[in-house]
Amino acid sequence: VEDALSHFTITWPKESPNLSLESVEFKRRRAKIYENAGMIALQECDFTTAFKHFEESDIDPRFLIYLIPGILAANSSFLTQPGPINRATVEELVARRPKVLVKPVDYYLLEVRGCLSKYLEKRYDANIKDDIHKDINTALIKLYVSSAVPLPLEILLAQGHFHAKDLEAWLQQHHQYHALGLLYKHIQLERKALKVWAKLTTKEYADGAHDGLVESIDLLTASNHLELIWRFSPPLLDASPEKAIKIFTASKRATKLNPDQVLEFLAPFSPFLSQFYLEYLVNVEGNQDEKYATQLALIYVDAIFILEPTLATADRPSGSSIYEIRDFGQSMLREKLTHLLETSS
């Protein structure tokens, strides 16, 4: 490659005296040299070298995406175009050299996945919305999902420029339920996202370490669809009440929830949830309705009596941590009750 480029650069002034080394035609011809070198390396299954050359070329990136089956969107316009004679997948390239390549196909697939991800990242441009970049984004999302890279996945999905139907089918086929929920979330299909994540939470679906809990809570916390809150929050409140309560206490949603309805809804779950919600109503939201302050005060009083020691101080075993924990809880509750009584009108 170096010799070809050197020769080309030296002969260019004589061949095209009116065009400089910065001209469009010179750059096009130079890129073609790199493309041809990359094609030779590709046919020899020297994938790392091939991609190094392709980075300097103007090759259609979809030709390289095609190397890995299923990564190029099934509805890509590239598949309806007359392709180059040597268009092939990694499996097909490796199969042509059985005596030279002794490692399993998966080894070369992994190598190409890494090379392709780096190549497409350099070609990615969030400001370009043409068909090629739609194919690039779709391919990158699939590659990120396969390699469990979360941050770029969220960024690409937030851009919204991808083949949604193709991604949906691919994620379902590969049981990538966490990412499927994220896809639904970013294309404004909240109910579908919550259904998928709910099945992760209940273990009906399995997807590595993903349980759908945090994603569901975050979506419901931001959602203005009240029906979705009543429908999908119960399993979350059962699974992790201390996290799921933020659906009702940390939201900036435009549609306000009815406090009485929330308290009635929370009653069957952990007894602490009503306390947490009332503390939010009174102390954070600044609700001035006297009945909520009264309910909270009664909860504090009941909890203090429950924690009231039944043994005299002298009868306590020395160093018993259960008494220390109980005393700390009582002290904290008394402080909260005092503060509530002092600040309530």
CSV table of C-alpha atoms in Angstrom, one decimal:
chain,number,residue,atom,x,y,z
A,1,VAL,CA,0.0,0.0,0.0
A,2,GLU,CA,2.8,2.4,0.9
A,3,ASP,CA,4.5,1.8,-2.4
A,4,ALA,CA,1.3,2.3,-4.4
A,5,LEU,CA,0.6,5.6,-2.5
A,6,SER,CA,4.1,6.8,-2.9
A,7,HIS,CA,4.0,6.1,-6.7
A,8,PHE,CA,0.6,7.7,-7.0
A,9,THR,CA,1.7,10.9,-5.1
A,10,ILE,CA,4.9,11.3,-7.2
A,11,THR,CA,3.1,10.8,-10.6
A,12,TRP,CA,0.1,12.8,-9.8
A,13,PRO,CA,1.5,16.3,-10.6
A,14,LYS,CA,2.5,15.0,-14.1
A,15,GLU,CA,-0.7,13.2,-14.6
A,16,SER,CA,-2.9,16.0,-13.4
A,17,PRO,CA,-0.9,19.2,-13.4
A,18,ASN,CA,-4.0,21.4,-12.8
A,19,LEU,CA,-5.1,19.5,-9.7
A,20,SER,CA,-3.3,19.8,-6.4
A,21,LEU,CA,-2.9,17.1,-3.7
A,22,GLU,CA,-5.8,18.7,-1.9
A,23,SER,CA,-8.2,18.3,-4.8
A,24,VAL,CA,-11.3,16.2,-4.6
A,25,GLU,CA,-10.1,13.9,-7.4
A,26,PHE,CA,-6.8,13.2,-5.8
A,27,LYS,CA,-8.5,12.3,-2.5
A,28,ARG,CA,-11.0,10.1,-4.3
A,29,ARG,CA,-8.2,8.2,-6.1
A,30,ARG,CA,-6.2,7.9,-2.9
A,31,ALA,CA,-9.2,6.5,-1.1
A,32,LYS,CA,-9.7,4.0,-3.9
A,33,ILE,CA,-6.2,2.7,-3.4
A,34,TYR,CA,-6.9,2.0,0.3
A,35,GLU,CA,-10.2,0.4,-0.6
A,36,ASN,CA,-8.5,-2.0,-3.1
A,37,ALA,CA,-5.9,-2.8,-0.5
A,38,GLY,CA,-8.6,-3.5,2.1
A,39,MET,CA,-10.5,-5.8,-0.3
A,40,ILE,CA,-7.3,-7.8,-0.9
A,41,ALA,CA,-6.8,-8.2,2.9
A,42,LEU,CA,-10.4,-9.0,3.3
A,43,GLN,CA,-10.2,-11.9,0.8
A,44,GLU,CA,-7.2,-13.2,2.7
A,45,CYS,CA,-9.2,-12.9,5.9
A,46,ASP,CA,-6.7,-10.5,7.4
A,47,PHE,CA,-9.6,-8.6,8.9
A,48,THR,CA,-7.7,-6.2,11.2
A,49,THR,CA,-5.5,-5.0,8.3
A,50,ALA,CA,-8.5,-4.8,6.0
A,51,PHE,CA,-10.4,-2.5,8.4
A,52,LYS,CA,-7.3,-0.3,8.9
A,53,HIS,CA,-7.3,0.3,5.1
A,54,PHE,CA,-11.0,0.8,4.9
A,55,GLU,CA,-10.8,3.6,7.5
A,56,GLU,CA,-8.9,5.6,4.9
A,57,SER,CA,-11.3,4.7,2.0
A,58,ASP,CA,-14.7,5.8,0.9
A,59,ILE,CA,-16.2,2.3,0.8
A,60,ASP,CA,-19.9,2.0,1.5
A,61,PRO,CA,-19.9,1.0,5.2
A,62,ARG,CA,-22.9,-1.3,4.6
A,63,PHE,CA,-20.6,-3.6,2.6
A,64,LEU,CA,-18.7,-4.1,5.8
A,65,ILE,CA,-21.8,-4.4,8.0
A,66,TYR,CA,-22.9,-7.2,5.7
A,67,LEU,CA,-19.9,-9.2,6.9
A,68,ILE,CA,-21.8,-10.2,10.0
A,69,PRO,CA,-25.2,-11.9,9.3
A,70,GLY,CA,-28.2,-10.1,10.8
A,71,ILE,CA,-26.4,-6.9,11.7
A,72,LEU,CA,-27.4,-5.1,8.5
A,73,ALA,CA,-31.1,-4.2,8.7
A,74,ALA,CA,-33.3,-6.6,6.7
A,75,ASN,CA,-35.1,-3.6,5.0
A,76,SER,CA,-31.9,-1.8,4.2
A,77,SER,CA,-31.9,-0.3,0.6
A,78,PHE,CA,-28.3,-1.7,0.3
A,79,LEU,CA,-29.7,-5.2,0.0
A,80,THR,CA,-31.8,-4.2,-3.1
A,81,GLN,CA,-28.9,-2.6,-4.9
A,82,PRO,CA,-26.6,-4.6,-7.2
A,83,GLY,CA,-23.7,-5.5,-4.8
A,84,PRO,CA,-20.1,-6.0,-5.7
A,85,ILE,CA,-19.2,-9.5,-6.9
A,86,ASN,CA,-17.1,-10.1,-3.8
A,87,ARG,CA,-19.8,-9.2,-1.2
A,88,ALA,CA,-19.7,-11.9,1.4
A,89,THR,CA,-20.1,-12.8,5.1
A,90,VAL,CA,-17.3,-13.7,7.4
A,91,GLU,CA,-18.4,-17.4,7.3
A,92,GLU,CA,-18.2,-17.4,3.5
A,93,LEU,CA,-14.8,-15.8,3.4
A,94,VAL,CA,-13.4,-18.2,6.0
A,95,ALA,CA,-14.9,-21.2,4.2
A,96,ARG,CA,-13.0,-20.3,1.1
A,97,ARG,CA,-9.6,-20.8,2.9
A,98,PRO,CA,-10.1,-24.0,4.9
A,99,LYS,CA,-6.4,-25.0,4.7
A,100,VAL,CA,-5.1,-21.7,5.8
A,101,LEU,CA,-7.6,-20.7,8.5
A,102,VAL,CA,-7.6,-23.3,11.2
A,103,LYS,CA,-9.4,-21.4,14.0
A,104,PRO,CA,-13.2,-21.7,14.4
A,105,VAL,CA,-15.5,-19.2,12.6
A,106,ASP,CA,-16.5,-17.6,15.9
A,107,TYR,CA,-12.9,-16.5,16.5
A,108,TYR,CA,-13.0,-14.4,13.3
A,109,LEU,CA,-16.5,-13.2,13.9
A,110,LEU,CA,-15.4,-11.8,17.3
A,111,GLU,CA,-12.5,-10.1,15.6
A,112,VAL,CA,-14.7,-8.6,12.9
A,113,ARG,CA,-17.2,-7.4,15.5
A,114,GLY,CA,-14.6,-5.4,17.3
A,115,CYS,CA,-13.1,-4.0,14.1
A,116,LEU,CA,-16.6,-3.1,12.7
A,117,SER,CA,-17.7,-1.4,15.9
A,118,LYS,CA,-14.6,0.9,15.9
A,119,TYR,CA,-15.0,1.6,12.2
A,120,LEU,CA,-18.7,2.5,12.5
A,121,GLU,CA,-18.1,4.7,15.5
A,122,LYS,CA,-15.8,6.8,13.4
A,123,ARG,CA,-18.3,7.0,10.6
A,124,TYR,CA,-21.2,7.8,12.9
A,125,ASP,CA,-22.6,11.3,12.8
A,126,ALA,CA,-25.7,12.2,14.8
A,127,ASN,CA,-26.4,15.2,12.5
A,128,ILE,CA,-26.7,13.1,9.3
A,129,LYS,CA,-30.1,11.5,8.8
A,130,ASP,CA,-29.7,9.7,5.5
A,131,ASP,CA,-30.3,6.0,4.8
A,132,ILE,CA,-26.7,5.0,5.2
A,133,HIS,CA,-26.5,6.5,8.7
A,134,LYS,CA,-29.8,4.8,9.5
A,135,ASP,CA,-28.2,1.5,8.6
A,136,ILE,CA,-25.0,2.5,10.6
A,137,ASN,CA,-27.0,3.4,13.7
A,138,THR,CA,-29.0,0.2,13.5
A,139,ALA,CA,-25.9,-1.9,13.2
A,140,LEU,CA,-24.1,-0.1,16.0
A,141,ILE,CA,-27.1,-0.7,18.3
A,142,LYS,CA,-27.0,-4.4,17.6
A,143,LEU,CA,-23.2,-4.5,18.1
A,144,TYR,CA,-23.5,-2.7,21.4
A,145,VAL,CA,-26.3,-4.9,22.6
A,146,SER,CA,-24.3,-8.0,21.8
A,147,SER,CA,-21.3,-6.7,23.7
A,148,ALA,CA,-23.3,-5.3,26.6
A,149,VAL,CA,-22.1,-1.7,26.2
A,150,PRO,CA,-24.9,0.4,27.8
A,151,LEU,CA,-24.0,4.1,27.4
A,152,PRO,CA,-23.6,4.3,23.6
A,153,LEU,CA,-26.8,2.2,23.3
A,154,GLU,CA,-28.9,4.7,25.2
A,155,ILE,CA,-27.4,7.6,23.2
A,156,LEU,CA,-28.1,6.0,19.8
A,157,LEU,CA,-31.6,5.0,20.8
A,158,ALA,CA,-32.2,8.6,22.0
A,159,GLN,CA,-31.3,9.9,18.5
A,160,GLY,CA,-34.2,7.9,17.1
A,161,HIS,CA,-32.6,7.4,13.6
A,162,PHE,CA,-32.7,3.6,13.2
A,163,HIS,CA,-34.8,0.8,11.7
A,164,ALA,CA,-37.2,0.3,14.6
A,165,LYS,CA,-39.1,-2.7,13.2
A,166,ASP,CA,-35.9,-4.5,12.3
A,167,LEU,CA,-34.4,-3.8,15.7
A,168,GLU,CA,-37.6,-5.0,17.5
A,169,ALA,CA,-37.5,-8.3,15.6
A,170,TRP,CA,-33.8,-8.8,16.1
A,171,LEU,CA,-33.9,-8.1,19.8
A,172,GLN,CA,-36.8,-10.5,20.3
A,173,GLN,CA,-35.1,-13.2,18.3
A,174,HIS,CA,-31.9,-12.9,20.4
A,175,HIS,CA,-33.8,-12.6,23.7
A,176,GLN,CA,-32.3,-9.1,24.4
A,177,TYR,CA,-35.3,-8.0,26.6
A,178,HIS,CA,-33.5,-5.2,28.5
A,179,ALA,CA,-32.6,-3.5,25.2
A,180,LEU,CA,-36.0,-4.3,23.7
A,181,GLY,CA,-37.6,-2.4,26.6
A,182,LEU,CA,-35.3,0.5,26.0
A,183,LEU,CA,-36.2,0.5,22.3
A,184,TYR,CA,-39.9,0.7,23.2
A,185,LYS,CA,-39.2,3.5,25.6
A,186,HIS,CA,-37.4,5.6,23.1
A,187,ILE,CA,-40.1,5.2,20.4
A,188,GLN,CA,-42.8,6.2,22.9
A,189,LEU,CA,-44.3,2.8,23.4
A,190,GLU,CA,-44.2,3.0,27.2
A,191,ARG,CA,-46.8,0.2,27.8
A,192,LYS,CA,-44.8,-2.3,25.7
A,193,ALA,CA,-41.5,-1.3,27.5
A,194,LEU,CA,-43.2,-1.9,30.9
A,195,LYS,CA,-44.6,-5.2,29.9
A,196,VAL,CA,-41.2,-6.5,28.8
A,197,TRP,CA,-39.4,-5.2,31.9
A,198,ALA,CA,-42.2,-6.6,34.2
A,199,LYS,CA,-41.5,-10.1,32.8
A,200,LEU,CA,-37.8,-9.6,33.7
A,201,THR,CA,-38.8,-8.6,37.2
A,202,THR,CA,-41.0,-11.6,37.7
A,203,LYS,CA,-38.4,-13.9,36.1
A,204,GLU,CA,-40.7,-14.9,33.2
A,205,TYR,CA,-37.9,-13.5,31.0
A,206,ALA,CA,-34.2,-13.9,31.6
A,207,ASP,CA,-31.6,-11.5,30.3
A,208,GLY,CA,-28.3,-11.7,32.2
A,209,ALA,CA,-28.3,-9.5,35.3
A,210,HIS,CA,-31.1,-7.3,34.0
A,211,ASP,CA,-34.3,-7.4,36.1
A,212,GLY,CA,-36.1,-4.4,34.6
A,213,LEU,CA,-36.7,-2.9,38.1
A,214,VAL,CA,-34.8,0.3,37.8
A,215,GLU,CA,-35.8,0.9,34.2
A,216,SER,CA,-39.5,0.4,35.1
A,217,ILE,CA,-39.3,2.7,38.1
A,218,ASP,CA,-37.6,5.5,36.2
A,219,LEU,CA,-40.1,5.3,33.3
A,220,LEU,CA,-43.1,5.4,35.7
A,221,THR,CA,-41.6,8.2,37.7
A,222,ALA,CA,-41.4,10.3,34.6
A,223,SER,CA,-44.7,9.1,33.0
A,224,ASN,CA,-47.9,11.2,32.8
A,225,HIS,CA,-50.0,8.1,32.0
A,226,LEU,CA,-51.6,7.5,35.4
A,227,GLU,CA,-53.2,4.2,34.2
A,228,LEU,CA,-49.7,2.8,33.6
A,229,ILE,CA,-48.7,3.8,37.2
A,230,TRP,CA,-51.6,1.9,38.8
A,231,ARG,CA,-51.1,-1.0,36.4
A,232,PHE,CA,-47.4,-1.6,36.6
A,233,SER,CA,-46.2,-0.3,40.0
A,234,PRO,CA,-47.6,-3.1,42.3
A,235,PRO,CA,-44.9,-5.7,41.4
A,236,LEU,CA,-42.2,-3.0,41.8
A,237,LEU,CA,-43.5,-2.1,45.2
A,238,ASP,CA,-43.5,-5.7,46.2
A,239,ALA,CA,-40.0,-6.4,44.8
A,240,SER,CA,-38.3,-3.2,46.1
A,241,PRO,CA,-40.6,-0.8,48.1
A,242,GLU,CA,-37.8,1.5,49.1
A,243,LYS,CA,-36.9,2.1,45.4
A,244,ALA,CA,-40.4,2.0,43.9
A,245,ILE,CA,-41.8,4.6,46.3
A,246,LYS,CA,-39.9,7.2,44.2
A,247,ILE,CA,-42.6,6.7,41.5
A,248,PHE,CA,-44.8,8.7,43.9
A,249,THR,CA,-42.3,10.9,45.6
A,250,ALA,CA,-39.7,11.9,43.1
A,251,SER,CA,-41.7,12.7,40.0
A,252,LYS,CA,-41.9,16.0,38.2
A,253,ARG,CA,-44.9,14.8,36.1
A,254,ALA,CA,-47.3,17.5,34.9
A,255,THR,CA,-50.3,15.4,35.9
A,256,LYS,CA,-50.5,15.5,39.7
A,257,LEU,CA,-51.7,12.4,41.6
A,258,ASN,CA,-54.5,12.5,44.0
A,259,PRO,CA,-53.0,12.0,47.5
A,260,ASP,CA,-56.0,10.1,48.9
A,261,GLN,CA,-55.9,7.8,45.9
A,262,VAL,CA,-52.1,7.2,46.4
A,263,LEU,CA,-52.5,6.5,50.1
A,264,GLU,CA,-55.3,4.0,49.5
A,265,PHE,CA,-53.2,2.4,46.7
A,266,LEU,CA,-50.1,2.1,49.0
A,267,ALA,CA,-51.9,0.7,52.0
A,268,PRO,CA,-51.7,-3.1,51.0
A,269,PHE,CA,-47.9,-2.9,50.6
A,270,SER,CA,-45.1,-2.2,53.1
A,271,PRO,CA,-46.4,-0.2,56.1
A,272,PHE,CA,-43.5,2.2,55.7
A,273,LEU,CA,-44.7,3.3,52.3
A,274,SER,CA,-47.5,5.4,53.6
A,275,GLN,CA,-45.1,7.1,56.0
A,276,PHE,CA,-42.7,7.9,53.2
A,277,TYR,CA,-45.4,9.3,51.0
A,278,LEU,CA,-46.9,11.4,53.8
A,279,GLU,CA,-43.4,12.8,54.6
A,280,TYR,CA,-43.1,13.7,50.9
A,281,LEU,CA,-46.5,15.4,50.9
A,282,VAL,CA,-45.9,17.4,54.1
A,283,ASN,CA,-42.2,18.1,54.1
A,284,VAL,CA,-41.3,18.3,50.4
A,285,GLU,CA,-44.4,19.2,48.5
A,286,GLY,CA,-45.6,21.4,51.3
A,287,ASN,CA,-49.2,20.2,51.3
A,288,GLN,CA,-51.1,22.2,53.8
A,289,ASP,CA,-54.0,19.9,54.3
A,290,GLU,CA,-54.2,19.2,58.0
A,291,LYS,CA,-55.4,15.6,57.7
A,292,TYR,CA,-52.1,14.5,56.1
A,293,ALA,CA,-50.1,16.0,58.9
A,294,THR,CA,-52.4,14.3,61.4
A,295,GLN,CA,-52.1,11.0,59.7
A,296,LEU,CA,-48.3,11.3,59.7
A,297,ALA,CA,-48.2,12.3,63.4
A,298,LEU,CA,-50.3,9.2,64.3
A,299,ILE,CA,-47.9,7.0,62.3
A,300,TYR,CA,-45.0,8.4,64.3
A,301,VAL,CA,-46.8,7.9,67.7
A,302,ASP,CA,-47.8,4.3,66.8
A,303,ALA,CA,-44.2,3.5,65.8
A,304,ILE,CA,-42.8,5.0,69.0
A,305,PHE,CA,-45.1,2.8,71.1
A,306,ILE,CA,-44.2,-0.3,69.1
A,307,LEU,CA,-40.5,0.4,69.8
A,308,GLU,CA,-41.1,1.2,73.5
A,309,PRO,CA,-38.8,-1.0,75.6
A,310,THR,CA,-40.4,-3.8,77.6
A,311,LEU,CA,-37.3,-4.4,79.7
A,312,ALA,CA,-35.8,-2.1,82.2
A,313,THR,CA,-32.5,-0.6,81.3
A,314,ALA,CA,-30.8,-2.6,84.1
A,315,ASP,CA,-32.0,-5.9,82.5
A,316,ARG,CA,-30.4,-5.3,79.1
A,317,PRO,CA,-27.6,-7.6,78.1
A,318,SER,CA,-24.4,-5.7,77.8
A,319,GLY,CA,-23.4,-4.8,74.2
A,320,SER,CA,-26.8,-5.9,72.8
A,321,SER,CA,-27.1,-4.1,69.5
A,322,ILE,CA,-30.8,-4.7,69.2
A,323,TYR,CA,-31.5,-2.2,72.0
A,324,GLU,CA,-29.2,0.4,70.4
A,325,ILE,CA,-31.0,0.1,67.1
A,326,ARG,CA,-34.4,0.4,68.9
A,327,ASP,CA,-33.3,3.4,70.8
A,328,PHE,CA,-31.9,5.1,67.7
A,329,GLY,CA,-35.2,4.4,65.9
A,330,GLN,CA,-37.2,5.9,68.8
A,331,SER,CA,-35.0,9.0,69.0
A,332,MET,CA,-35.3,9.6,65.3
A,333,LEU,CA,-39.1,9.2,65.3
A,334,ARG,CA,-39.4,11.6,68.3
A,335,GLU,CA,-37.4,14.2,66.4
A,336,LYS,CA,-39.6,13.8,63.3
A,337,LEU,CA,-42.7,14.0,65.4
A,338,THR,CA,-41.4,17.1,67.2
A,339,HIS,CA,-40.5,18.8,64.0
A,340,LEU,CA,-43.9,18.0,62.5
A,341,LEU,CA,-45.8,19.4,65.4
A,342,GLU,CA,-43.6,22.6,65.4
A,343,THR,CA,-44.0,23.2,61.7
A,344,SER,CA,-47.7,22.2,61.2
A,345,SER,CA,-50.2,25.1,61.3
